[in-house]
Coordinates of C-alpha atoms in Angstrom, one line a residue:
M1 CA -0.2 -0.4 -0.5
S2 CA 1.4 3.4 -1.5
A3 CA 0.2 7.8 -1.1
H4 CA 0.5 9.8 -3.5
N5 CA -1.4 12.7 -5.0
G6 CA -4.2 12.2 -2.4
C7 CA -4.9 8.7 -3.7
I8 CA -3.8 4.9 -1.6
Y9 CA -3.3 2.8 -3.7
V10 CA -2.8 -0.5 -3.0
W11 CA -1.6 -4.1 -5.2
G12 CA -1.0 -7.8 -4.8
G13 CA -1.7 -9.6 -1.3
Q14 CA -3.8 -13.1 -0.2
H15 CA -7.1 -13.4 0.4
R16 CA -9.0 -16.9 1.5
G17 CA -5.4 -18.2 0.0
Q18 CA -5.3 -16.7 -3.1
Y19 CA -3.1 -14.6 -4.9
L20 CA -4.0 -10.9 -6.7
N21 CA -1.6 -8.9 -8.5
E22 CA -4.9 -6.1 -9.5
M23 CA -4.6 -2.6 -8.4
I24 CA -7.3 -0.6 -6.3
I25 CA -6.9 3.3 -5.9
F26 CA -8.9 5.1 -2.9
D27 CA -9.0 9.0 -3.2
L28 CA -9.4 10.8 0.5
K29 CA -9.4 14.2 -1.7
E30 CA -13.3 13.0 -2.5
Y31 CA -13.5 11.2 1.2
P32 CA -16.1 11.2 2.6
S33 CA -19.2 12.4 0.1
K34 CA -17.4 9.2 -1.8
A35 CA -16.0 6.9 0.0
E36 CA -15.1 3.9 -2.4
W37 CA -12.0 2.2 -3.7
Q38 CA -12.2 2.1 -7.8
F39 CA -10.1 -1.0 -9.9
I40 CA -7.7 0.6 -12.1
S41 CA -7.9 -1.7 -15.2
Q42 CA -4.4 -3.0 -16.3
T43 CA -3.7 -2.9 -20.1
S44 CA 0.2 -4.2 -19.9
K45 CA 1.9 -7.1 -19.0
A46 CA 1.2 -7.3 -14.9
P47 CA 3.9 -8.5 -12.2
A48 CA 3.2 -12.2 -10.6
P49 CA -0.2 -11.9 -8.0
R50 CA 1.7 -12.1 -4.7
A51 CA 2.0 -10.8 -0.8
G52 CA 4.6 -9.8 1.5
H53 CA 5.6 -6.9 -1.4
I54 CA 7.3 -3.4 0.1
S55 CA 6.4 -0.5 -2.5
A56 CA 7.3 2.6 -2.5
V57 CA 6.5 5.9 -5.3
Y58 CA 8.8 8.0 -6.9
E59 CA 7.9 10.4 -9.5
N60 CA 4.0 9.1 -10.9
K61 CA 5.6 5.6 -10.9
L62 CA 4.9 3.0 -7.9
Y63 CA 8.0 0.3 -7.4
I64 CA 7.7 -2.7 -5.8
F65 CA 10.1 -5.7 -5.1
G66 CA 9.7 -9.1 -3.7
G67 CA 7.2 -10.9 -2.5
M68 CA 6.3 -14.5 -3.2
N69 CA 3.1 -16.8 -4.0
A70 CA 2.3 -20.1 -3.9
S71 CA 5.2 -21.8 -5.2
H72 CA 7.8 -18.3 -5.6
L73 CA 9.3 -16.1 -4.1
Y74 CA 10.9 -13.4 -5.7
N75 CA 14.0 -10.8 -6.2
D76 CA 12.4 -9.0 -9.1
I77 CA 11.7 -5.7 -9.7
W78 CA 8.9 -3.6 -11.4
F79 CA 7.3 -0.2 -11.5
F80 CA 3.8 1.1 -11.9
D81 CA 3.4 4.9 -14.4
F82 CA 0.2 6.3 -13.1
I83 CA -0.1 9.2 -16.0
T84 CA 0.3 5.8 -18.6
K85 CA -0.9 2.8 -16.7
V86 CA 1.9 0.2 -17.8
W87 CA 3.8 -1.9 -15.8
N88 CA 6.8 -2.0 -16.2
Q89 CA 9.9 -4.4 -15.3
V90 CA 12.9 -2.6 -14.1
E91 CA 16.1 -4.2 -16.0
A92 CA 18.2 -3.8 -12.5
V93 CA 22.2 -4.9 -12.1
G94 CA 24.7 -5.3 -9.2
Y95 CA 24.0 -7.4 -5.8
I96 CA 20.9 -8.4 -6.9
P97 CA 18.9 -9.4 -3.7
A98 CA 18.0 -13.1 -2.7
P99 CA 14.4 -13.6 -3.0
R100 CA 12.2 -12.8 0.2
E101 CA 9.3 -11.7 1.6
G102 CA 8.0 -9.7 4.7
C103 CA 11.0 -7.5 4.7
A104 CA 11.5 -3.5 5.4
A105 CA 11.7 -0.5 3.4
A106 CA 12.1 3.0 3.3
L107 CA 12.8 5.8 0.4
V108 CA 15.6 8.1 0.5
N109 CA 15.3 10.8 -2.7
D110 CA 16.5 8.3 -5.7
T111 CA 16.7 5.3 -3.6
I112 CA 14.9 2.6 -2.0
Y113 CA 16.6 1.0 0.9
I114 CA 15.4 -3.0 1.8
F115 CA 16.0 -4.6 4.7
G116 CA 16.1 -8.3 6.7
G117 CA 12.9 -10.2 5.3
R118 CA 12.1 -14.5 5.3
G119 CA 14.1 -15.8 2.9
M120 CA 13.8 -19.6 1.2
N121 CA 12.8 -22.5 3.5
G122 CA 11.8 -18.8 6.3
F123 CA 15.4 -18.4 6.5
I124 CA 15.4 -14.8 8.5
L125 CA 17.7 -12.7 6.5
G126 CA 19.9 -9.6 8.0
D127 CA 21.4 -8.0 5.4
L128 CA 20.0 -4.5 3.9
Y129 CA 20.9 -3.6 0.8
A130 CA 19.9 -0.1 -1.4
F131 CA 18.4 0.5 -5.6
R132 CA 19.4 3.8 -7.6
I133 CA 16.2 3.9 -8.9
K134 CA 18.1 6.7 -11.8
S135 CA 20.8 3.5 -12.5
Q136 CA 18.3 0.8 -12.0
R137 CA 21.1 -1.0 -10.3
W138 CA 21.4 -2.9 -6.6
Y139 CA 24.1 -1.8 -3.1
T140 CA 24.7 -4.2 -1.1
F141 CA 27.1 -3.8 2.0
Q142 CA 29.8 -4.6 4.0
N143 CA 31.6 -4.2 7.3
M144 CA 28.6 -3.0 9.6
G145 CA 29.4 -3.0 12.9
S146 CA 26.6 -4.4 14.8
P147 CA 23.1 -4.1 13.2
P148 CA 20.0 -5.2 14.0
S149 CA 19.5 -9.1 14.2
P150 CA 18.1 -11.0 11.6
R151 CA 14.1 -10.3 11.3
H152 CA 10.4 -10.3 9.1
G153 CA 7.8 -8.0 9.2
A154 CA 10.7 -5.4 11.0
S155 CA 9.5 -1.3 10.4
L156 CA 11.9 0.8 8.6
T157 CA 11.1 4.9 9.3
L158 CA 12.6 8.1 7.7
I159 CA 13.0 11.2 9.8
Q160 CA 15.4 13.5 8.4
N161 CA 17.2 11.7 6.6
R162 CA 17.3 8.9 9.2
M163 CA 16.2 5.5 9.1
F164 CA 14.2 4.3 11.9
V165 CA 14.6 0.2 12.6
Y166 CA 12.5 -0.8 14.5
G167 CA 10.3 -3.9 15.6
G168 CA 9.8 -7.5 14.5
D169 CA 10.5 -11.0 14.6
S170 CA 12.5 -13.3 14.4
A171 CA 12.7 -17.1 13.5
N172 CA 12.6 -18.0 17.4
G173 CA 9.5 -15.7 18.3
K174 CA 12.1 -13.6 20.9
M175 CA 14.4 -10.9 20.0
D176 CA 17.3 -9.4 22.8
D177 CA 17.0 -6.8 20.9
G178 CA 13.6 -6.6 20.5
S179 CA 13.1 -3.0 22.0
F180 CA 16.2 -1.7 20.8
V181 CA 16.1 1.5 17.8
Y182 CA 18.6 1.7 15.0
I183 CA 19.6 4.6 13.4
L184 CA 21.2 4.8 10.1
D185 CA 22.8 8.2 8.6
C186 CA 21.5 7.8 4.9
S187 CA 23.7 11.3 4.8
K188 CA 27.2 9.4 5.4
I189 CA 26.4 7.5 2.9
K190 CA 27.8 8.1 -0.6
Y191 CA 27.6 6.9 -4.4
P192 CA 30.0 7.1 -6.9
P193 CA 29.3 8.6 -10.3
E194 CA 27.8 7.1 -13.1
N195 CA 30.5 7.0 -15.3
E196 CA 33.2 6.3 -12.6
I197 CA 31.0 3.0 -12.0
L198 CA 31.6 2.0 -15.4
E199 CA 34.6 2.7 -15.4
N200 CA 35.5 0.2 -12.2
E201 CA 33.2 -2.4 -13.7
R202 CA 36.1 -4.1 -15.5
K203 CA 37.2 -4.7 -12.0
P204 CA 37.1 -7.6 -9.5
Q205 CA 35.4 -4.7 -7.0
F206 CA 34.6 -1.5 -6.3
V207 CA 34.4 0.2 -3.1
I208 CA 32.9 3.5 -2.0
A209 CA 34.7 5.0 1.3
L210 CA 32.1 7.5 3.7
N211 CA 32.8 10.9 4.4
D212 CA 33.0 10.6 8.1
S213 CA 34.8 8.0 10.4
K214 CA 31.4 7.3 12.8
D215 CA 29.7 3.8 12.2
A216 CA 26.4 5.1 9.8
F217 CA 24.2 2.7 11.9
Q218 CA 24.4 3.9 15.6
Y219 CA 24.2 0.2 16.7
G220 CA 26.7 -1.2 13.8
V221 CA 26.9 0.7 10.0
V222 CA 26.6 -0.1 6.8
R223 CA 30.3 2.2 5.8
K224 CA 31.4 0.4 2.0
P225 CA 28.2 -0.3 -0.4
S226 CA 30.2 -1.9 -3.5
L227 CA 29.4 -3.3 -6.7
T228 CA 30.0 -6.7 -8.1
P229 CA 31.6 -7.5 -11.1
K230 CA 30.5 -7.3 -14.5
S231 CA 30.8 -10.6 -15.3
Q232 CA 28.6 -11.4 -12.0
L233 CA 25.5 -9.5 -13.1
R234 CA 22.4 -10.9 -13.2
K235 CA 19.0 -10.1 -14.1
P236 CA 15.7 -10.9 -11.7
Q237 CA 13.5 -13.7 -12.1
P238 CA 11.6 -15.5 -10.0
S239 CA 13.8 -17.7 -8.0
T240 CA 11.8 -21.0 -7.1
L241 CA 13.0 -23.5 -5.2
D242 CA 17.6 -23.8 -6.1
L243 CA 18.4 -23.6 -3.5
E244 CA 16.7 -25.7 -1.6
E245 CA 19.8 -28.3 -1.0
K246 CA 22.0 -24.8 0.8
S247 CA 19.0 -24.5 3.2
R248 CA 18.6 -27.7 3.9
L249 CA 22.4 -28.3 4.7
L250 CA 22.0 -25.0 6.9
R251 CA 19.1 -26.5 8.6
D252 CA 21.2 -29.9 9.9
I253 CA 23.8 -27.9 11.0
L254 CA 22.1 -26.1 12.8
A255 CA 20.1 -29.1 14.1
R256 CA 23.5 -30.8 14.8
D257 CA 24.8 -27.7 16.8
T258 CA 21.5 -27.6 18.7
V259 CA 22.2 -31.7 19.5
I260 CA 25.6 -30.9 20.9
T261 CA 24.5 -28.3 22.9
E262 CA 21.7 -30.7 24.8
M263 CA 24.7 -33.4 24.3
R264 CA 27.4 -30.7 26.4
K265 CA 24.5 -30.4 28.9
K266 CA 23.1 -33.6 29.7
E267 CA 27.2 -34.7 29.8
Q268 CA 27.5 -32.4 33.2
W269 CA 24.6 -33.4 34.8
W270 CA 26.7 -37.5 34.2
R271 CA 29.4 -36.7 35.3
T272 CA 27.5 -34.8 38.3
E273 CA 25.8 -38.4 39.1
V274 CA 29.5 -40.4 37.8
S275 CA 31.0 -38.7 41.0
I276 CA 28.7 -38.9 43.6
A277 CA 28.2 -43.0 43.1
R278 CA 31.7 -42.8 43.2
H279 CA 31.7 -41.1 46.5
A280 CA 28.6 -43.8 47.8
R281 CA 30.6 -46.7 46.6
A282 CA 34.2 -45.6 48.5
R283 CA 32.2 -44.8 51.3
L284 CA 30.0 -48.3 51.4
G285 CA 32.2 -50.3 50.0
D286 CA 30.6 -54.1 48.9
L287 CA 26.9 -52.6 49.0
F288 CA 27.5 -51.4 45.8
D289 CA 28.7 -55.0 43.4
D290 CA 28.1 -54.8 40.0
D291 CA 25.7 -57.7 40.8
G292 CA 21.8 -56.6 40.7
Q293 CA 21.0 -60.0 43.2
T294 CA 23.5 -59.9 45.3
Q295 CA 23.1 -56.0 46.0
D296 CA 19.0 -56.7 46.6
A297 CA 19.9 -59.7 49.1
N298 CA 22.5 -57.3 51.3
L299 CA 19.5 -54.7 51.1
F300 CA 17.2 -56.8 52.2
D301 CA 18.5 -58.9 55.6
F302 CA 18.1 -56.8 58.1
R303 CA 17.1 -58.6 61.7
E304 CA 13.4 -58.7 63.1
G305 CA 11.6 -55.6 64.1
E306 CA 12.9 -53.0 61.5
H307 CA 10.3 -53.0 59.1
D308 CA 10.2 -49.0 58.5
K309 CA 13.9 -50.0 57.4
L310 CA 13.1 -53.0 55.8
L311 CA 9.8 -50.9 53.7
L312 CA 12.5 -47.9 53.6
F313 CA 15.3 -50.4 51.2
K314 CA 12.5 -52.2 49.5
Q315 CA 11.2 -48.2 47.9
L316 CA 15.4 -48.1 47.1
A317 CA 15.9 -51.1 45.1
S318 CA 12.3 -50.4 43.5
A319 CA 14.1 -46.9 42.9
K320 CA 17.5 -48.5 42.0
A321 CA 15.5 -51.3 39.5
E322 CA 14.3 -48.1 37.4
I323 CA 16.9 -46.0 37.9
R324 CA 19.1 -49.0 36.0
K325 CA 16.3 -48.8 32.9
M326 CA 16.4 -45.4 32.5
K327 CA 20.1 -45.8 32.3
S328 CA 20.1 -48.4 29.6
S329 CA 17.3 -46.2 27.9
I330 CA 19.9 -43.5 27.7
E331 CA 22.5 -45.7 26.6
K332 CA 20.1 -46.8 23.5
Q333 CA 19.2 -42.7 23.0
T334 CA 23.2 -41.5 23.5
D335 CA 24.1 -44.5 21.0
S336 CA 21.9 -43.2 18.5
M337 CA 22.0 -39.7 19.2
I338 CA 26.2 -40.3 18.7
Q339 CA 24.9 -42.4 14.9
D340 CA 23.1 -38.7 13.9
L341 CA 26.4 -36.5 15.0
L342 CA 28.9 -39.1 12.7
K343 CA 26.6 -38.3 10.4
Q344 CA 26.5 -34.0 10.8
E345 CA 29.9 -33.9 11.2
T346 CA 30.0 -36.1 7.7
I347 CA 27.9 -33.8 6.1
R348 CA 29.8 -30.6 7.5
A349 CA 32.9 -31.5 7.3
T350 CA 31.9 -32.0 3.4
A351 CA 30.1 -28.6 3.0
L352 CA 33.0 -26.9 4.5
K353 CA 35.3 -28.3 2.0
E354 CA 33.0 -27.2 -0.8
A355 CA 32.5 -23.9 0.7
A356 CA 36.3 -23.9 1.2
Y357 CA 36.7 -24.6 -2.8
Y358 CA 34.2 -22.1 -4.2
K359 CA 35.5 -19.8 -1.5
S360 CA 39.1 -20.1 -3.3
K361 CA 37.8 -20.4 -6.6
Y362 CA 36.1 -17.2 -6.5
K363 CA 39.3 -14.9 -4.7
A364 CA 41.3 -16.5 -7.8
L365 CA 39.3 -16.1 -10.3
K366 CA 38.7 -12.9 -8.7
S367 CA 42.5 -11.6 -8.9
K368 CA 42.1 -12.9 -12.2
D369 CA 45.1 -15.4 -10.8
K370 CA 44.6 -17.7 -13.7
T371 CA 47.7 -20.2 -12.1
A372 CA 46.1 -20.6 -9.0
V373 CA 42.5 -21.5 -10.6
A374 CA 44.3 -24.3 -12.5
L375 CA 45.8 -25.3 -8.9
L376 CA 42.9 -25.4 -7.4
E377 CA 41.1 -27.3 -10.6
T378 CA 44.0 -30.1 -10.7
E379 CA 43.3 -30.6 -6.3
R380 CA 39.3 -31.1 -7.1
V381 CA 40.4 -33.3 -10.1
E382 CA 42.2 -35.4 -7.4
V383 CA 39.6 -35.3 -4.8
L384 CA 36.9 -36.3 -6.7
E385 CA 39.4 -38.9 -8.5
N386 CA 40.0 -40.4 -5.4
R387 CA 36.1 -39.4 -4.2
L388 CA 34.8 -42.5 -7.3
K389 CA 37.6 -44.5 -6.0
E390 CA 36.6 -45.3 -2.8
A391 CA 32.7 -45.1 -3.8
R392 CA 34.4 -47.4 -7.0
I393 CA 35.2 -49.8 -3.7
Q394 CA 32.4 -49.8 -1.6
K395 CA 30.1 -50.5 -4.9
D396 CA 32.5 -54.0 -5.4
Q397 CA 31.9 -54.3 -2.0
I398 CA 28.0 -54.2 -1.5
N399 CA 28.4 -56.3 -4.1
I400 CA 30.2 -58.9 -2.9
M401 CA 27.9 -58.5 -0.1
L402 CA 24.9 -58.9 -2.2
L403 CA 26.4 -61.9 -4.2
E404 CA 26.8 -63.5 -0.9
V405 CA 23.3 -62.7 0.1
Q406 CA 21.4 -63.9 -3.8
K407 CA 23.7 -66.8 -2.8
R408 CA 22.0 -67.5 0.7
S409 CA 19.6 -66.2 -0.7
Q410 CA 18.8 -68.8 -3.9
E411 CA 20.3 -71.7 -1.0
D412 CA 17.5 -71.2 1.7
Q413 CA 14.7 -71.2 -1.1
R414 CA 15.6 -74.2 -2.3
S415 CA 16.2 -75.4 1.4
R416 CA 12.8 -74.0 1.7
Q417 CA 11.8 -75.8 -1.6
L418 CA 13.0 -79.7 0.1
A419 CA 11.6 -78.9 3.0
E420 CA 7.9 -78.0 1.3
E421 CA 8.0 -80.9 -0.2
R422 CA 9.3 -83.4 2.1
A423 CA 5.5 -81.7 3.9
S424 CA 3.8 -82.5 0.5
I425 CA 5.4 -86.4 0.6
A426 CA 4.7 -86.3 4.4
Q427 CA 1.3 -85.2 4.4
Q428 CA 0.2 -86.9 1.1
Q429 CA 1.8 -90.6 3.3
S430 CA 0.0 -89.5 6.5
E431 CA -3.5 -89.5 4.0
M432 CA -3.5 -92.4 2.4
A433 CA -2.9 -94.1 6.4
Q434 CA -5.1 -92.1 7.9
E435 CA -7.4 -94.1 4.9
A436 CA -5.9 -97.6 5.7
H437 CA -6.6 -96.9 8.5
Q438 CA -9.9 -96.1 8.2
A439 CA -10.9 -99.1 5.6
T440 CA -9.4 -101.6 8.3
L441 CA -11.6 -99.7 11.1
E442 CA -14.2 -101.0 8.5
K443 CA -13.1 -104.3 8.1
I444 CA -12.3 -105.5 11.5
S445 CA -16.5 -103.8 12.6
K446 CA -17.3 -106.0 10.4
I447 CA -15.4 -109.1 11.1
Y448 CA -17.1 -108.2 14.7
S449 CA -20.5 -108.0 12.9
Q450 CA -19.9 -111.5 11.6
I451 CA -18.4 -112.4 15.2
L452 CA -21.3 -111.5 17.0
K453 CA -24.1 -112.9 14.7
T454 CA -22.0 -116.5 14.4
E455 CA -21.2 -116.9 18.2
A456 CA -25.2 -116.1 18.5
K457 CA -26.3 -119.1 15.6
C458 CA -23.7 -121.4 18.3
R459 CA -26.1 -120.7 21.2
E460 CA -28.8 -121.5 19.7
D461 CA -27.7 -125.2 18.0
V462 CA -26.1 -125.9 21.9
A463 CA -29.3 -125.2 23.1
K464 CA -31.3 -127.5 20.4
I465 CA -28.5 -130.3 21.7
A466 CA -29.1 -130.2 24.7
S467 CA -32.9 -130.5 23.9
L468 CA -32.5 -133.3 21.8
S469 CA -29.6 -134.8 24.6
N470 CA -33.1 -134.3 27.0
K471 CA -35.5 -136.3 24.4
L472 CA -33.1 -138.8 23.9
V473 CA -32.3 -139.4 27.4
N474 CA -35.8 -139.6 28.0
Q475 CA -36.8 -142.1 25.3
L476 CA -34.1 -144.5 26.6
S477 CA -34.8 -144.6 30.1
S478 CA -38.8 -145.5 28.6
E479 CA -38.6 -149.5 28.7
E480 CA -42.4 -149.7 27.2
D481 CA -41.5 -146.9 24.2
N482 CA -40.4 -149.1 21.4
M483 CA -40.2 -146.0 19.1
D484 CA -37.1 -146.2 16.3
L485 CA -34.1 -143.7 17.6
S486 CA -32.2 -143.7 14.3
E487 CA -33.9 -140.5 13.4
I488 CA -32.6 -138.9 16.5
H489 CA -29.3 -140.3 16.5
I490 CA -29.0 -139.3 12.5
Q491 CA -31.0 -135.2 13.9
K492 CA -27.9 -135.6 17.1
A493 CA -24.9 -136.6 14.6
R494 CA -25.9 -134.0 11.9
L495 CA -26.1 -131.0 14.6
E496 CA -23.0 -131.9 16.2
A497 CA -20.7 -131.6 12.8
V498 CA -23.2 -128.2 12.4
N499 CA -21.8 -127.7 15.7
I500 CA -18.3 -128.4 15.8
K501 CA -18.2 -126.7 11.9
S502 CA -19.6 -123.6 13.9
R503 CA -16.8 -123.5 16.0
N504 CA -13.9 -124.2 13.3
E505 CA -15.6 -120.7 11.4
I506 CA -15.5 -119.5 15.5
V507 CA -12.3 -119.7 15.2
I508 CA -10.9 -118.8 12.3
L509 CA -13.3 -115.5 12.3
L510 CA -11.2 -114.6 16.2
Q511 CA -7.3 -115.3 13.8
Q512 CA -8.8 -112.9 11.5
L513 CA -9.3 -110.9 13.8
E514 CA -6.5 -111.2 15.8
K515 CA -4.8 -110.4 12.6
H516 CA -6.6 -106.9 11.5
Q517 CA -5.9 -105.7 15.3
D518 CA -1.9 -106.3 14.5
E519 CA -2.9 -105.3 11.5
K520 CA -4.4 -101.7 12.8
D521 CA -1.6 -101.5 16.1
D522 CA 0.7 -100.8 12.8
L523 CA -1.5 -98.4 11.1
E524 CA -2.1 -96.5 14.0
S525 CA 2.2 -96.5 14.5
L526 CA 3.0 -95.2 11.1
L527 CA 0.3 -92.6 11.4
D528 CA 1.8 -91.3 14.7
E529 CA 5.4 -92.1 13.5
K530 CA 3.8 -89.6 9.6
N531 CA 2.0 -87.0 12.0
Q532 CA 5.3 -86.6 13.8
A533 CA 7.3 -86.4 11.0
Y534 CA 4.8 -83.8 9.1
A535 CA 4.8 -81.6 13.0
E536 CA 8.4 -81.8 12.0
T537 CA 8.7 -80.4 9.3
L538 CA 6.0 -77.5 9.5
L539 CA 8.5 -76.5 12.5
E540 CA 12.0 -76.6 9.7
L541 CA 9.5 -74.2 7.0
E542 CA 8.6 -71.9 9.7
K543 CA 12.9 -71.8 10.9
V544 CA 13.8 -71.5 7.0
R545 CA 10.9 -68.9 6.3
I546 CA 11.7 -67.2 9.3
E547 CA 15.9 -67.3 9.0
L548 CA 14.6 -65.9 5.2
E549 CA 12.2 -63.5 6.6
L550 CA 15.5 -61.8 8.9
L551 CA 18.0 -61.9 5.7
R552 CA 16.0 -60.0 3.6
R553 CA 14.9 -57.7 6.1
S554 CA 18.9 -57.4 6.6
T555 CA 20.1 -57.1 3.4
K556 CA 17.3 -54.1 2.3
K557 CA 19.1 -52.2 5.5
K558 CA 22.5 -52.7 4.0
N559 CA 21.2 -51.9 1.3
V560 CA 19.9 -49.0 2.2
S561 CA 23.2 -48.0 4.2
G562 CA 25.4 -49.0 1.6
S563 CA 23.1 -46.4 -1.1
K564 CA 24.1 -43.9 1.7

């Protein structure tokens, strides 16, 4: 929002998650008779929709810089001509600021000053830049004394050629200098003439000196705005997430520093606890044995009547057990934290080496020292070759390990297949044994029913023989009976023959029953053996499956660690 000739101009912003790029005007001269907002039609290409940008009015033109939308952070600069109602992008040169939003801005003569803001991945900035409108050139500042802390959303106000910096938010929401007011005396900053700038663009660096040795900032001053070489000039373009890797590295370094700080705090506590434990061990001697059971036995060795002390020492023993659990938990956490620290230290060392290389190369290019550049490139090639050799060695080792794991996996798979085949055969044999057992049981049941029928028939025959014998005795004892006994003898002989035959059949059936009973016992024992073999095969198969699963997980972990 900016004011010009009694009118308030509003451009861009965000409404309900949607970013805007419309221009709205409110005429204060007609207020309150006509209090309404009006949209200005834009006939040319307007800047991309955004919010969090800054604006300043100079010579009937509205300048905007920076801002953000859902996918981009911007560092381009545009101006809107109030007369022609046309947007134009400024092809700025010099030290173009990094993309940001929420920075503070102020206009001093023909120069727009911006301070702070929020950059990529929420990184809070604390740098100061100046944009000369007439020359369309950006300047940065070096050798600052004690500038304001990085912040966004601060207030930058101009009063009598002095800029006052106050307020804002930081990354953690609290600033040590949040109640301070910083003052920048713009009269102490002198910019070079345009012809001198054009001549010095061929040089690696151009430094602007101040006409006063005192600091421009009350707590730290911008003393030397400098120009970039022509080879490093760039046009402002919307910046995507090209700095994501750098920001991630900075976050990792900050997280590592936080972990180190926490470990240092805990280290002091651990040292205190160890010192107390050593003094207690020196006083109590053998009471503090390494064996936990021996310690508990010594603690509970009391006489009768000492119930209070016994209760106290029971509580001490339970507390001691909790301490052991806490120590084991702390050791596990410490191991994981040490591994994380080692990884972070490796990343930090690599980042420092890369930064040192690019810094040295930048200085060599800046001073146009071809020998130094060639030496740096040679060293860089050697370093990369060594890294490539190490990577190849690691890759070969990983491939060897992978081949071994694959071989073991194939052997385990073959073992599993054999176990499955044996289990299948055992299951088939078990099913066959069960079928034979069932058939034998059916045969035994039939034979048993036949035996019962035969025994019943034998009993009937025996009863008939007894009845006929009685009749025969009665007839023989009768003297008066002259009846011919030949038929009775014949019938008796026939019945005796039938009885003998039935007895023989019973004996044969009993022999068959015993034989089938033996077969039944054999089949039952065989069935038990097959069931036991089947159960053992299932256990072996489950064991092989568990080993394969563990091997697969270890292979996956090794592959993940090797890829890292």
